[in-house]
Coordinates of C-alpha atoms in Angstrom, one line a residue:
Chain A
M1 CA -0.5 -0.1 -0.2
S2 CA 3.0 2.6 0.6
P3 CA 5.6 3.3 -1.0
D4 CA 8.2 1.2 -0.9
N5 CA 10.9 4.1 0.4
A6 CA 8.2 5.3 3.0
A7 CA 9.8 6.1 6.2
I8 CA 6.6 7.4 7.6
H9 CA 2.2 6.6 5.8
V10 CA 0.1 8.4 6.8
D11 CA -3.5 7.3 5.4
G12 CA -6.7 8.8 6.1
V13 CA -6.4 10.1 9.6
S14 CA -8.8 12.3 11.1
K15 CA -8.8 13.2 15.0
R16 CA -11.8 15.0 16.8
F17 CA -11.7 16.0 20.3
D18 CA -15.6 15.9 21.8
H19 CA -17.1 18.5 19.0
V20 CA -13.9 19.8 17.6
C21 CA -12.6 18.4 14.3
A22 CA -8.8 19.1 14.6
L23 CA -7.7 17.0 11.4
Q24 CA -9.1 15.7 8.6
D25 CA -8.6 12.8 6.2
I26 CA -4.8 13.5 6.1
T27 CA -2.6 11.2 3.7
L28 CA 0.8 12.0 3.1
T29 CA 4.1 10.2 2.7
V30 CA 7.3 11.3 4.1
R31 CA 10.4 9.7 2.2
A32 CA 13.4 8.3 3.9
G33 CA 16.6 10.8 4.1
E34 CA 13.5 13.4 3.3
F35 CA 13.2 16.7 5.4
F36 CA 9.7 17.0 5.1
T37 CA 8.0 20.4 7.3
L38 CA 4.2 20.4 8.8
L39 CA 3.8 24.4 7.7
G40 CA 0.6 25.7 9.3
A41 CA -0.9 28.5 11.6
S42 CA -1.9 27.9 15.5
G43 CA -4.8 25.7 15.8
S44 CA -4.2 23.6 12.5
G45 CA -3.3 20.6 14.2
K46 CA 0.4 19.8 13.5
T47 CA 1.8 19.1 16.4
T48 CA -1.9 16.6 16.7
L49 CA -0.4 15.2 13.9
L50 CA 2.9 14.5 15.0
R51 CA 1.6 13.3 18.4
I52 CA -0.6 10.5 16.4
I53 CA 2.5 9.7 13.6
A54 CA 5.0 9.2 17.5
G55 CA 1.9 7.1 19.0
L56 CA 1.5 9.5 21.5
E57 CA -2.3 10.0 20.3
R58 CA -4.6 7.6 19.0
A59 CA -6.5 8.8 15.3
T60 CA -10.6 9.2 15.1
N61 CA -9.6 7.4 12.2
G62 CA -6.5 6.2 9.8
T63 CA -3.3 4.4 10.2
V64 CA -0.2 5.8 10.6
E65 CA 2.9 3.1 9.3
I66 CA 6.7 4.2 10.2
E67 CA 8.4 2.2 8.1
G68 CA 6.0 -0.3 7.2
G69 CA 5.0 -1.6 10.7
T70 CA 3.4 0.5 13.5
P71 CA 4.2 3.7 15.7
A72 CA 4.6 1.4 18.8
A73 CA 6.9 -1.5 17.3
A74 CA 8.7 1.7 15.9
R75 CA 9.2 3.3 18.8
R76 CA 10.0 -0.3 20.8
A77 CA 12.9 -0.5 18.2
K78 CA 14.1 3.1 19.5
R79 CA 13.6 4.1 15.8
I80 CA 12.3 7.2 16.4
G81 CA 14.3 10.5 17.7
W82 CA 11.4 12.9 19.6
V83 CA 12.3 16.5 19.5
P84 CA 9.8 18.1 21.8
Q85 CA 8.9 21.7 22.2
S86 CA 10.4 22.9 25.2
P87 CA 14.1 21.5 25.2
A88 CA 13.0 18.6 28.2
L89 CA 16.3 18.5 29.3
L90 CA 16.4 16.4 33.1
P91 CA 18.0 19.6 35.5
W92 CA 19.7 16.6 37.8
R93 CA 21.9 15.4 34.7
T94 CA 25.0 17.8 33.0
V95 CA 24.4 18.3 29.1
E96 CA 26.5 15.3 28.2
E97 CA 24.6 13.0 30.6
N98 CA 21.4 14.9 29.4
V99 CA 22.2 13.3 26.1
R100 CA 22.9 10.2 26.4
L101 CA 20.0 9.9 28.0
L102 CA 17.7 8.0 25.4
T103 CA 20.1 5.3 25.4
Q104 CA 20.7 4.3 28.8
V105 CA 16.8 3.0 28.6
N106 CA 15.1 0.1 26.8
R107 CA 18.9 -0.8 26.0
S108 CA 18.1 -3.9 23.9
A109 CA 17.0 -1.2 20.9
N110 CA 20.7 0.2 20.9
R111 CA 22.2 1.2 17.5
R112 CA 25.4 -1.4 17.4
E113 CA 27.4 1.8 16.9
P114 CA 27.0 4.4 18.8
V115 CA 27.0 7.7 18.0
D116 CA 29.6 10.3 19.0
T117 CA 27.7 12.3 21.6
A118 CA 31.2 14.4 21.6
A119 CA 31.7 15.4 18.4
M120 CA 27.9 16.2 17.9
L121 CA 27.9 18.7 20.9
A122 CA 31.1 20.2 19.5
R123 CA 29.8 20.5 16.1
V124 CA 26.4 22.8 17.6
G125 CA 29.4 24.6 19.6
L126 CA 28.8 22.8 23.4
A127 CA 32.3 22.1 23.5
G128 CA 33.5 22.3 26.7
F129 CA 30.5 22.4 28.5
E130 CA 29.1 18.8 28.6
K131 CA 29.8 19.2 32.2
A132 CA 27.5 21.9 32.7
L133 CA 24.4 21.9 33.7
P134 CA 20.3 22.8 31.8
H135 CA 20.3 25.6 34.6
E136 CA 23.6 27.2 33.4
L137 CA 22.6 27.5 30.1
S138 CA 20.7 29.3 27.8
G139 CA 17.8 28.9 26.2
G140 CA 19.2 27.9 22.9
M141 CA 21.5 26.1 24.2
Q142 CA 19.5 24.3 25.5
Q143 CA 17.5 23.6 22.5
R144 CA 20.7 22.4 20.7
V145 CA 21.6 19.7 23.8
A146 CA 18.3 18.3 22.7
L147 CA 18.1 18.2 19.8
V148 CA 22.2 16.2 20.4
R149 CA 19.9 14.1 22.4
A150 CA 17.7 12.9 19.0
F151 CA 20.2 12.6 17.3
A152 CA 22.5 10.9 19.0
L153 CA 20.1 8.0 19.2
G154 CA 21.1 7.2 15.3
A155 CA 17.1 6.8 15.3
P156 CA 16.1 6.6 10.8
I157 CA 12.7 9.1 11.8
L158 CA 13.2 12.5 13.9
L159 CA 9.8 13.9 15.0
M160 CA 10.3 17.6 15.9
D161 CA 7.7 19.7 17.4
E162 CA 7.9 23.5 17.1
P163 CA 11.3 22.9 18.3
F164 CA 12.6 26.8 18.2
A165 CA 9.3 28.0 19.1
A166 CA 10.6 29.8 22.1
L167 CA 13.0 30.8 20.7
D168 CA 14.6 34.9 19.9
E169 CA 14.3 35.2 16.0
I170 CA 18.0 35.7 15.6
T171 CA 18.8 32.3 18.2
R172 CA 16.2 30.8 15.6
F173 CA 18.3 32.0 12.7
E174 CA 21.5 30.1 14.1
M175 CA 19.4 27.1 15.0
R176 CA 18.2 26.3 11.9
H177 CA 21.7 26.4 10.0
L178 CA 22.8 23.5 13.1
L179 CA 19.9 21.6 12.4
V180 CA 20.4 21.6 9.0
D181 CA 24.1 20.3 9.3
L182 CA 22.8 17.7 11.5
W183 CA 20.8 16.5 9.9
Q184 CA 22.2 16.6 6.2
S185 CA 24.9 13.9 7.4
S186 CA 22.6 11.9 9.8
G187 CA 20.4 10.6 7.0
A188 CA 17.0 10.3 8.7
A189 CA 13.5 11.3 7.5
V190 CA 12.2 14.1 9.2
V191 CA 9.5 15.3 9.8
F192 CA 9.3 19.5 11.5
V193 CA 6.6 21.3 12.9
T194 CA 6.6 25.2 12.6
H195 CA 4.6 28.1 11.5
S196 CA 7.9 29.7 10.6
L197 CA 7.8 30.1 6.7
A198 CA 11.8 30.7 6.6
E199 CA 12.2 27.5 8.7
A200 CA 10.1 26.0 6.4
A201 CA 12.1 27.4 3.5
Y202 CA 14.9 26.4 4.7
L203 CA 15.5 23.6 5.9
S204 CA 13.0 21.6 3.8
D205 CA 12.5 18.8 0.9
R206 CA 8.9 19.5 0.7
V207 CA 6.0 21.5 3.1
A208 CA 2.8 20.7 3.1
V209 CA 0.4 23.5 4.6
L210 CA -2.2 22.2 6.7
T211 CA -6.1 24.6 7.2
S212 CA -7.0 25.3 10.6
R213 CA -10.1 23.9 12.2
P214 CA -10.2 20.9 11.0
G215 CA -6.4 20.9 9.3
R216 CA -6.2 19.7 6.0
V217 CA -3.2 19.3 3.6
S218 CA -4.1 22.5 1.5
A219 CA -0.6 22.2 -0.4
I220 CA 2.7 20.3 -0.8
H221 CA 5.1 22.2 -1.6
D222 CA 8.7 21.1 -3.1
I223 CA 11.4 23.7 -2.0
T224 CA 13.9 22.3 -4.6
A225 CA 17.1 24.9 -3.2
P226 CA 20.0 22.9 -4.1
R227 CA 22.0 21.3 -1.2
P228 CA 23.7 21.0 1.0
R229 CA 22.3 24.2 2.2
V230 CA 24.3 27.1 3.9
P231 CA 23.0 30.5 5.9
A232 CA 23.6 32.4 2.8
L233 CA 20.8 30.7 1.1
E234 CA 18.4 33.2 3.3
D235 CA 19.7 36.3 1.2
T236 CA 18.7 34.7 -2.1
P237 CA 16.1 35.7 -4.8
E238 CA 14.8 32.6 -4.9
F239 CA 14.7 32.1 -1.0
F240 CA 12.3 34.9 -0.8
A241 CA 10.5 33.4 -3.7
T242 CA 10.3 30.4 -1.9
V243 CA 9.1 32.5 1.1
T244 CA 6.5 34.6 -0.1
S245 CA 4.9 31.4 -2.2
L246 CA 4.8 29.4 1.1
R247 CA 2.8 32.6 2.4
D248 CA 0.5 32.9 0.2
S249 CA -0.9 29.2 0.3
L250 CA -0.7 29.2 3.9
R251 CA -3.0 33.0 3.5
L252 CA -5.2 30.7 1.4
A253 CA -4.6 28.1 3.5
M254 CA -6.4 29.7 6.9
D255 CA -9.0 31.3 4.8
P256 CA -9.8 30.4 1.3
G257 CA -12.5 32.8 0.8
R258 CA -10.9 35.5 0.5
S259 CA -7.5 35.1 -1.4
Chain B
M1 CA 28.9 38.5 54.8
R2 CA 31.2 34.8 55.8
T3 CA 31.4 36.0 59.4
R4 CA 27.8 37.2 59.8
S5 CA 26.6 33.5 58.8
V6 CA 28.9 32.1 61.9
V7 CA 28.6 34.8 64.1
A8 CA 24.9 35.9 64.2
P9 CA 23.6 32.0 65.1
A10 CA 26.5 32.3 67.6
L11 CA 25.4 35.2 69.4
G12 CA 22.0 33.4 68.6
I13 CA 22.4 30.3 70.6
V14 CA 24.8 32.0 73.5
T15 CA 21.3 34.7 74.0
F16 CA 19.2 32.0 74.6
F17 CA 21.3 29.8 76.8
G18 CA 22.3 33.2 78.5
L19 CA 18.6 34.6 79.2
W20 CA 17.8 31.1 80.6
E21 CA 20.9 30.4 82.7
L22 CA 19.9 34.3 84.0
L23 CA 16.3 33.5 84.6
V24 CA 17.1 30.3 86.3
R25 CA 19.3 32.2 88.8
V26 CA 17.7 35.1 89.3
G27 CA 14.4 34.1 89.4
N28 CA 12.8 31.9 91.9
V29 CA 13.0 28.7 89.9
P30 CA 12.2 25.2 92.1
S31 CA 15.3 23.4 91.4
Y32 CA 13.0 20.1 90.2
S33 CA 11.6 21.9 87.3
L34 CA 14.2 23.8 85.6
R35 CA 17.7 23.4 86.1
P36 CA 20.0 26.5 84.2
P37 CA 21.9 25.0 81.6
S38 CA 25.2 25.2 82.6
Q39 CA 24.3 22.3 85.7
V40 CA 23.0 20.6 82.5
L41 CA 26.0 19.7 80.9
R42 CA 28.3 19.7 84.0
Y43 CA 25.6 17.0 85.5
L44 CA 26.4 15.3 82.0
F45 CA 29.6 15.0 81.8
N46 CA 30.8 14.6 85.2
D47 CA 28.5 13.2 87.6
S48 CA 25.7 11.0 84.9
T49 CA 26.6 7.3 83.6
G50 CA 24.6 5.3 80.4
F51 CA 24.0 8.9 78.5
P52 CA 26.0 7.9 75.8
K53 CA 25.2 4.4 75.4
A54 CA 21.2 5.7 76.0
T55 CA 21.8 8.6 73.1
W56 CA 23.0 6.1 70.7
Q57 CA 20.2 3.4 71.1
T58 CA 17.8 6.0 70.9
G59 CA 19.5 8.3 67.7
A60 CA 19.6 4.0 66.4
D61 CA 16.0 3.5 66.7
A62 CA 15.3 7.4 65.5
L63 CA 17.2 6.9 62.4
E64 CA 15.9 2.9 61.8
A65 CA 12.0 4.9 61.7
L66 CA 13.4 7.3 59.6
L67 CA 15.1 4.8 57.0
L68 CA 11.5 2.9 57.5
A69 CA 9.2 5.3 56.9
L70 CA 10.9 6.8 54.1
L71 CA 11.3 3.5 52.4
I72 CA 6.9 2.6 53.3
G73 CA 6.2 5.8 52.0
L74 CA 8.1 5.7 49.0
A75 CA 5.8 2.7 48.0
F76 CA 2.9 4.2 49.2
G77 CA 3.7 6.9 47.5
S78 CA 4.5 5.0 44.4
L79 CA 1.2 3.5 44.0
M80 CA -0.6 6.3 44.9
A81 CA 0.6 8.3 41.9
A82 CA 0.1 5.7 39.3
S83 CA -3.3 4.9 41.1
R84 CA -6.0 7.4 41.7
W85 CA -8.1 4.6 43.3
L86 CA -5.5 4.0 45.6
E87 CA -4.5 7.4 46.0
E88 CA -8.0 8.1 47.3
A89 CA -8.5 5.3 49.3
A90 CA -5.2 5.7 50.8
Q91 CA -5.0 9.5 51.1
P92 CA -7.9 9.6 54.0
V93 CA -5.8 6.3 56.2
L94 CA -2.9 8.9 56.4
I95 CA -3.7 12.2 56.6
L96 CA -5.7 9.9 60.1
I97 CA -2.3 8.7 61.1
Q98 CA -1.0 11.9 60.2
V99 CA -3.9 13.8 62.3
T100 CA -3.8 11.5 65.2
P101 CA -2.3 12.3 68.3
W102 CA 0.1 9.6 68.6
V103 CA 1.2 10.3 72.3
A104 CA -2.7 8.9 73.0
Y105 CA -2.0 5.8 71.5
S106 CA 1.4 5.0 71.7
A107 CA 1.0 3.8 75.3
S108 CA -1.9 1.1 73.7
V109 CA 1.1 -0.1 71.1
V110 CA 3.4 -0.9 74.2
L111 CA 0.6 -3.3 75.7
W112 CA -0.3 -4.7 72.4
I113 CA 2.9 -5.2 70.7
G114 CA 4.8 -6.2 73.6
G115 CA 8.2 -4.1 75.1
G116 CA 11.5 -3.5 74.2
S117 CA 12.5 -1.8 70.9
K118 CA 9.3 -2.9 68.8
P119 CA 6.6 -1.0 70.0
V120 CA 9.3 1.8 69.5
L121 CA 9.9 1.4 66.1
F122 CA 6.8 0.6 65.5
V123 CA 5.2 4.2 66.6
A124 CA 8.0 6.2 65.3
T125 CA 7.6 4.8 61.4
L126 CA 3.9 4.8 61.1
V127 CA 3.7 9.0 62.0
C128 CA 6.6 9.6 59.8
V129 CA 4.6 7.4 56.9
P130 CA 2.7 9.8 55.5
A131 CA 4.5 13.0 55.3
F132 CA 7.0 10.3 52.8
A133 CA 3.8 9.0 50.9
F134 CA 2.6 12.6 50.5
A135 CA 5.8 14.1 49.0
S136 CA 6.7 11.1 46.9
M137 CA 3.2 11.0 45.8
S138 CA 3.4 14.4 44.5
G139 CA 7.3 14.6 43.7
L140 CA 6.6 11.7 41.6
R141 CA 3.7 13.1 39.8
S142 CA 4.9 16.8 39.3
A143 CA 7.8 15.4 36.7
D144 CA 8.2 17.1 33.3
P145 CA 5.5 16.0 31.2
A146 CA 7.8 16.3 28.1
A147 CA 10.5 14.6 30.1
L148 CA 8.2 11.8 30.4
E149 CA 7.0 11.4 26.9
L150 CA 10.3 11.5 25.4
L151 CA 10.7 8.6 27.4
R152 CA 7.7 7.2 25.7
C153 CA 8.7 7.6 22.3
V154 CA 11.8 5.5 22.9
D155 CA 9.6 2.2 24.5
A156 CA 11.4 3.3 28.2
S157 CA 9.6 0.5 30.9
A158 CA 7.7 2.7 33.8
W159 CA 10.5 1.0 35.6
E160 CA 12.9 3.0 34.1
T161 CA 11.2 5.9 33.8
L162 CA 10.4 5.9 37.9
W163 CA 14.1 5.7 38.0
H164 CA 15.4 8.5 35.7
V165 CA 12.8 10.9 35.9
R166 CA 10.5 10.2 38.4
L167 CA 12.5 9.4 41.5
P168 CA 14.9 12.2 41.2
N169 CA 12.2 15.2 40.6
A170 CA 10.8 13.6 44.1
L171 CA 13.9 14.5 45.9
P172 CA 13.4 18.4 46.9
N173 CA 9.7 17.1 48.7
L174 CA 11.5 14.1 50.1
F175 CA 13.9 16.5 52.0
T176 CA 11.3 19.0 53.0
A177 CA 9.6 15.9 54.0
A178 CA 12.8 14.6 56.0
R179 CA 13.4 18.0 57.6
F180 CA 10.0 17.6 59.5
A181 CA 10.2 14.1 60.3
V182 CA 13.3 14.1 61.5
G183 CA 11.2 15.7 65.0
L184 CA 8.3 13.7 64.9
S185 CA 10.5 10.4 64.9
L186 CA 12.7 12.0 67.7
A187 CA 9.5 12.7 70.2
A188 CA 8.1 9.4 68.6
V189 CA 11.3 7.4 69.7
Y190 CA 11.4 9.2 73.0
F191 CA 7.7 8.6 74.4
T192 CA 7.4 5.3 73.1
E193 CA 10.6 4.4 75.1
G194 CA 9.5 6.1 78.1
G195 CA 6.0 3.6 78.3
A196 CA 8.0 0.7 76.5
L197 CA 8.9 -0.5 80.0
S198 CA 12.3 -1.0 79.6
N199 CA 15.7 0.7 80.1
R200 CA 16.4 1.6 76.3
G201 CA 16.9 4.8 75.5
L202 CA 16.8 8.6 76.9
G203 CA 12.8 8.1 77.2
A204 CA 13.2 5.8 79.8
I205 CA 15.7 7.4 81.4
G206 CA 13.4 10.7 81.0
A207 CA 10.8 8.9 82.6
K208 CA 12.1 7.6 85.7
A209 CA 13.6 11.3 86.1
L210 CA 10.7 12.3 85.7
A211 CA 8.7 10.0 88.3
A212 CA 11.5 10.5 90.7
T213 CA 11.4 14.7 90.2
A214 CA 15.0 14.2 89.3
A215 CA 15.5 17.7 87.0
L216 CA 19.8 17.2 86.8
P217 CA 18.5 13.7 84.6
L218 CA 15.7 14.8 82.9
W219 CA 16.8 17.7 81.3
S220 CA 20.1 15.8 80.0
T221 CA 17.9 13.8 78.3
V222 CA 16.5 16.5 76.8
F223 CA 20.1 17.9 75.3
C224 CA 20.4 14.6 74.1
S225 CA 17.3 14.5 72.3
A226 CA 18.3 17.9 70.8
L227 CA 21.9 16.9 69.5
L228 CA 20.5 14.5 68.2
G229 CA 18.2 16.2 66.3
T230 CA 20.7 18.7 65.7
I231 CA 22.7 16.6 63.6
A232 CA 20.2 14.8 62.3
L233 CA 19.3 18.2 60.5
V234 CA 23.0 18.9 59.8
S235 CA 23.5 15.7 57.6
I236 CA 19.9 16.1 55.6
S237 CA 21.3 19.6 54.7
V238 CA 24.7 18.1 53.9
L239 CA 23.4 15.4 51.6
E240 CA 20.7 17.9 50.3
R241 CA 24.0 20.2 49.7
V242 CA 25.3 16.8 47.4
L243 CA 22.2 15.6 45.5
L244 CA 20.7 18.9 45.0
G245 CA 23.2 21.0 43.3
W246 CA 21.5 21.5 40.8
H247 CA 17.4 22.4 42.2
A248 CA 17.2 25.7 42.6
S249 CA 16.9 26.0 46.3
Q250 CA 20.2 24.8 46.7
R251 CA 21.9 27.9 44.2
R252 CA 23.5 30.6 45.9
A253 CA 22.4 34.0 44.1
A254 CA 24.1 35.0 41.7
R255 CA 24.3 38.6 43.4

C-alpha cells in the first residue's frame, strides 16, 4: 500500500476532540531521508498530527505506518527520535548525561555503533559545556542539547514539534543552520512542525501546508533549493520567492474565501 | 557575609542559653522543675552514667524508623502516583495517621506489641510514613510531562521512567519531608521508650527521672535528644547540598 521507500505513511487520518474536528482525512507519505515540514497556523492540528505519527495520541480514523509497521513497534525498536517543544532536559543531569539519556533506557534496542555525541556537541558549539547543568545554559543552548539528544539515538526518523518556537529570532536563525548541518550527515527522515515560513523554506525538501479547524493538507510544496544548504541561501532571491509562495499558500489555507 | 553567617547564629544560641541561665538563677525557679543549662551540662559530663549508650540507642531507633518510613512512604507514594483509585483509598488513612495525636495511643501499642524496641520502632515509623508518602506521590507525579513523553518515544519501561525521571524529581519533596520527620521520629521514639517498660534509650531515663522528679537527668535527656536532632538536620543539609546541587533551592544567588 505505501511506497517501498516510505519512512512514514499517513493514511486517511482524522482526529476529533469532543466536538472539534482537529484533523480531517490527512494522507501523506514521508520518504526515507527526507526533510518534511508541516506548516500551519496555531490550531491547525500540526502538533496533533505529529503526536499521532509518534503514537503518543490515537487517531479517530485512519492509520499511520512507520517503516511498514506500527508506531508502537517503531518506538520499541527506537526508530523514532523525538524533539519536544520545550528542551525537556533533566535538570539534575549534565549536558552529556542528558544527551545520553535515551540510550540508557530500553537498551536492547540500541544501535550497535553508538553515535559520537562528543563530536556532535562540539559541532553545535557546546564543546566545554559537557559538564554543565541545564540551568547554566541559555535557552538556545538547551535546545541544541535537545537536538543532539535526538540525533544521538541514530534513529532513522526524527519528529520535531516546533523545537525553536520559544527562541528569539536571532537564535532561531542559528538553530536552523545547526539543524540542517546535523541532519545532512544523519540520513534520517524528519517531520518538522513549524509556523515559521523561513524555517520551512530553509530546511525542507517538501512542505505540507495545513488549513485550520479542521486541519487538512491544502498544498504540498517541493523546495528545490540545492543541498547542502548554507546560511547565504537566505539572502538569495530564490529563497524570498519560496518564502513568498509559502506565505500565499498559508494565507489561502487559512482563509480560502478571501484570496 | 561569611562572618555574619557564623557569628549571628552563635550570638543567637549564646543569648538564648544566657537568658535561660539568668532566668533560673535570678528568678525563683524550683530546682525540681528547671535547671540552668550550665548545671545540666556539668551533670552530663561529670556525674552521669549511661547517657552515651542511651543516646546511641535512641538515635539508632529514630534513624531506623526514618529509613523504614521513607521506604514504606515511597512504596505508598509510588502506588498512589500510579493510580487515582489507590490515592483516594489511601489518602484518608494517611491523613488520620497524620492528625491523630500519637501520644494518645502509643501506650496501647506497647501493650499490644510488648516491650522493648519493637513498639518504639512501630510508632515512630507509623507517624513518619504519611509525610514521605505525600511527598513522594506529588514529587513522582509532577515530573516534566515533556520528559516523560520523550521516554515514551523510546519505549522506556515504567521502572526506567521511575528511576531516571520521577524519582530524582521527587527528591526535593522527600528532603522537605525528611526535615519535618526528624523531629517527629525523635519525639515518637523518646515518648514510646518512656512507656515501653524497658531500660532502652533516653526516653526510659527521662520517664524514670520524671517519676522521681529528678530534674538533672530529665534535662540531660532533653539536651541529648536536641543533639541528635541537630546532627540529623545537619546531615540532611549536607546530603541536600550534594544531591540537589541542580535544584533552585540549593543554588547560591547570583548577586
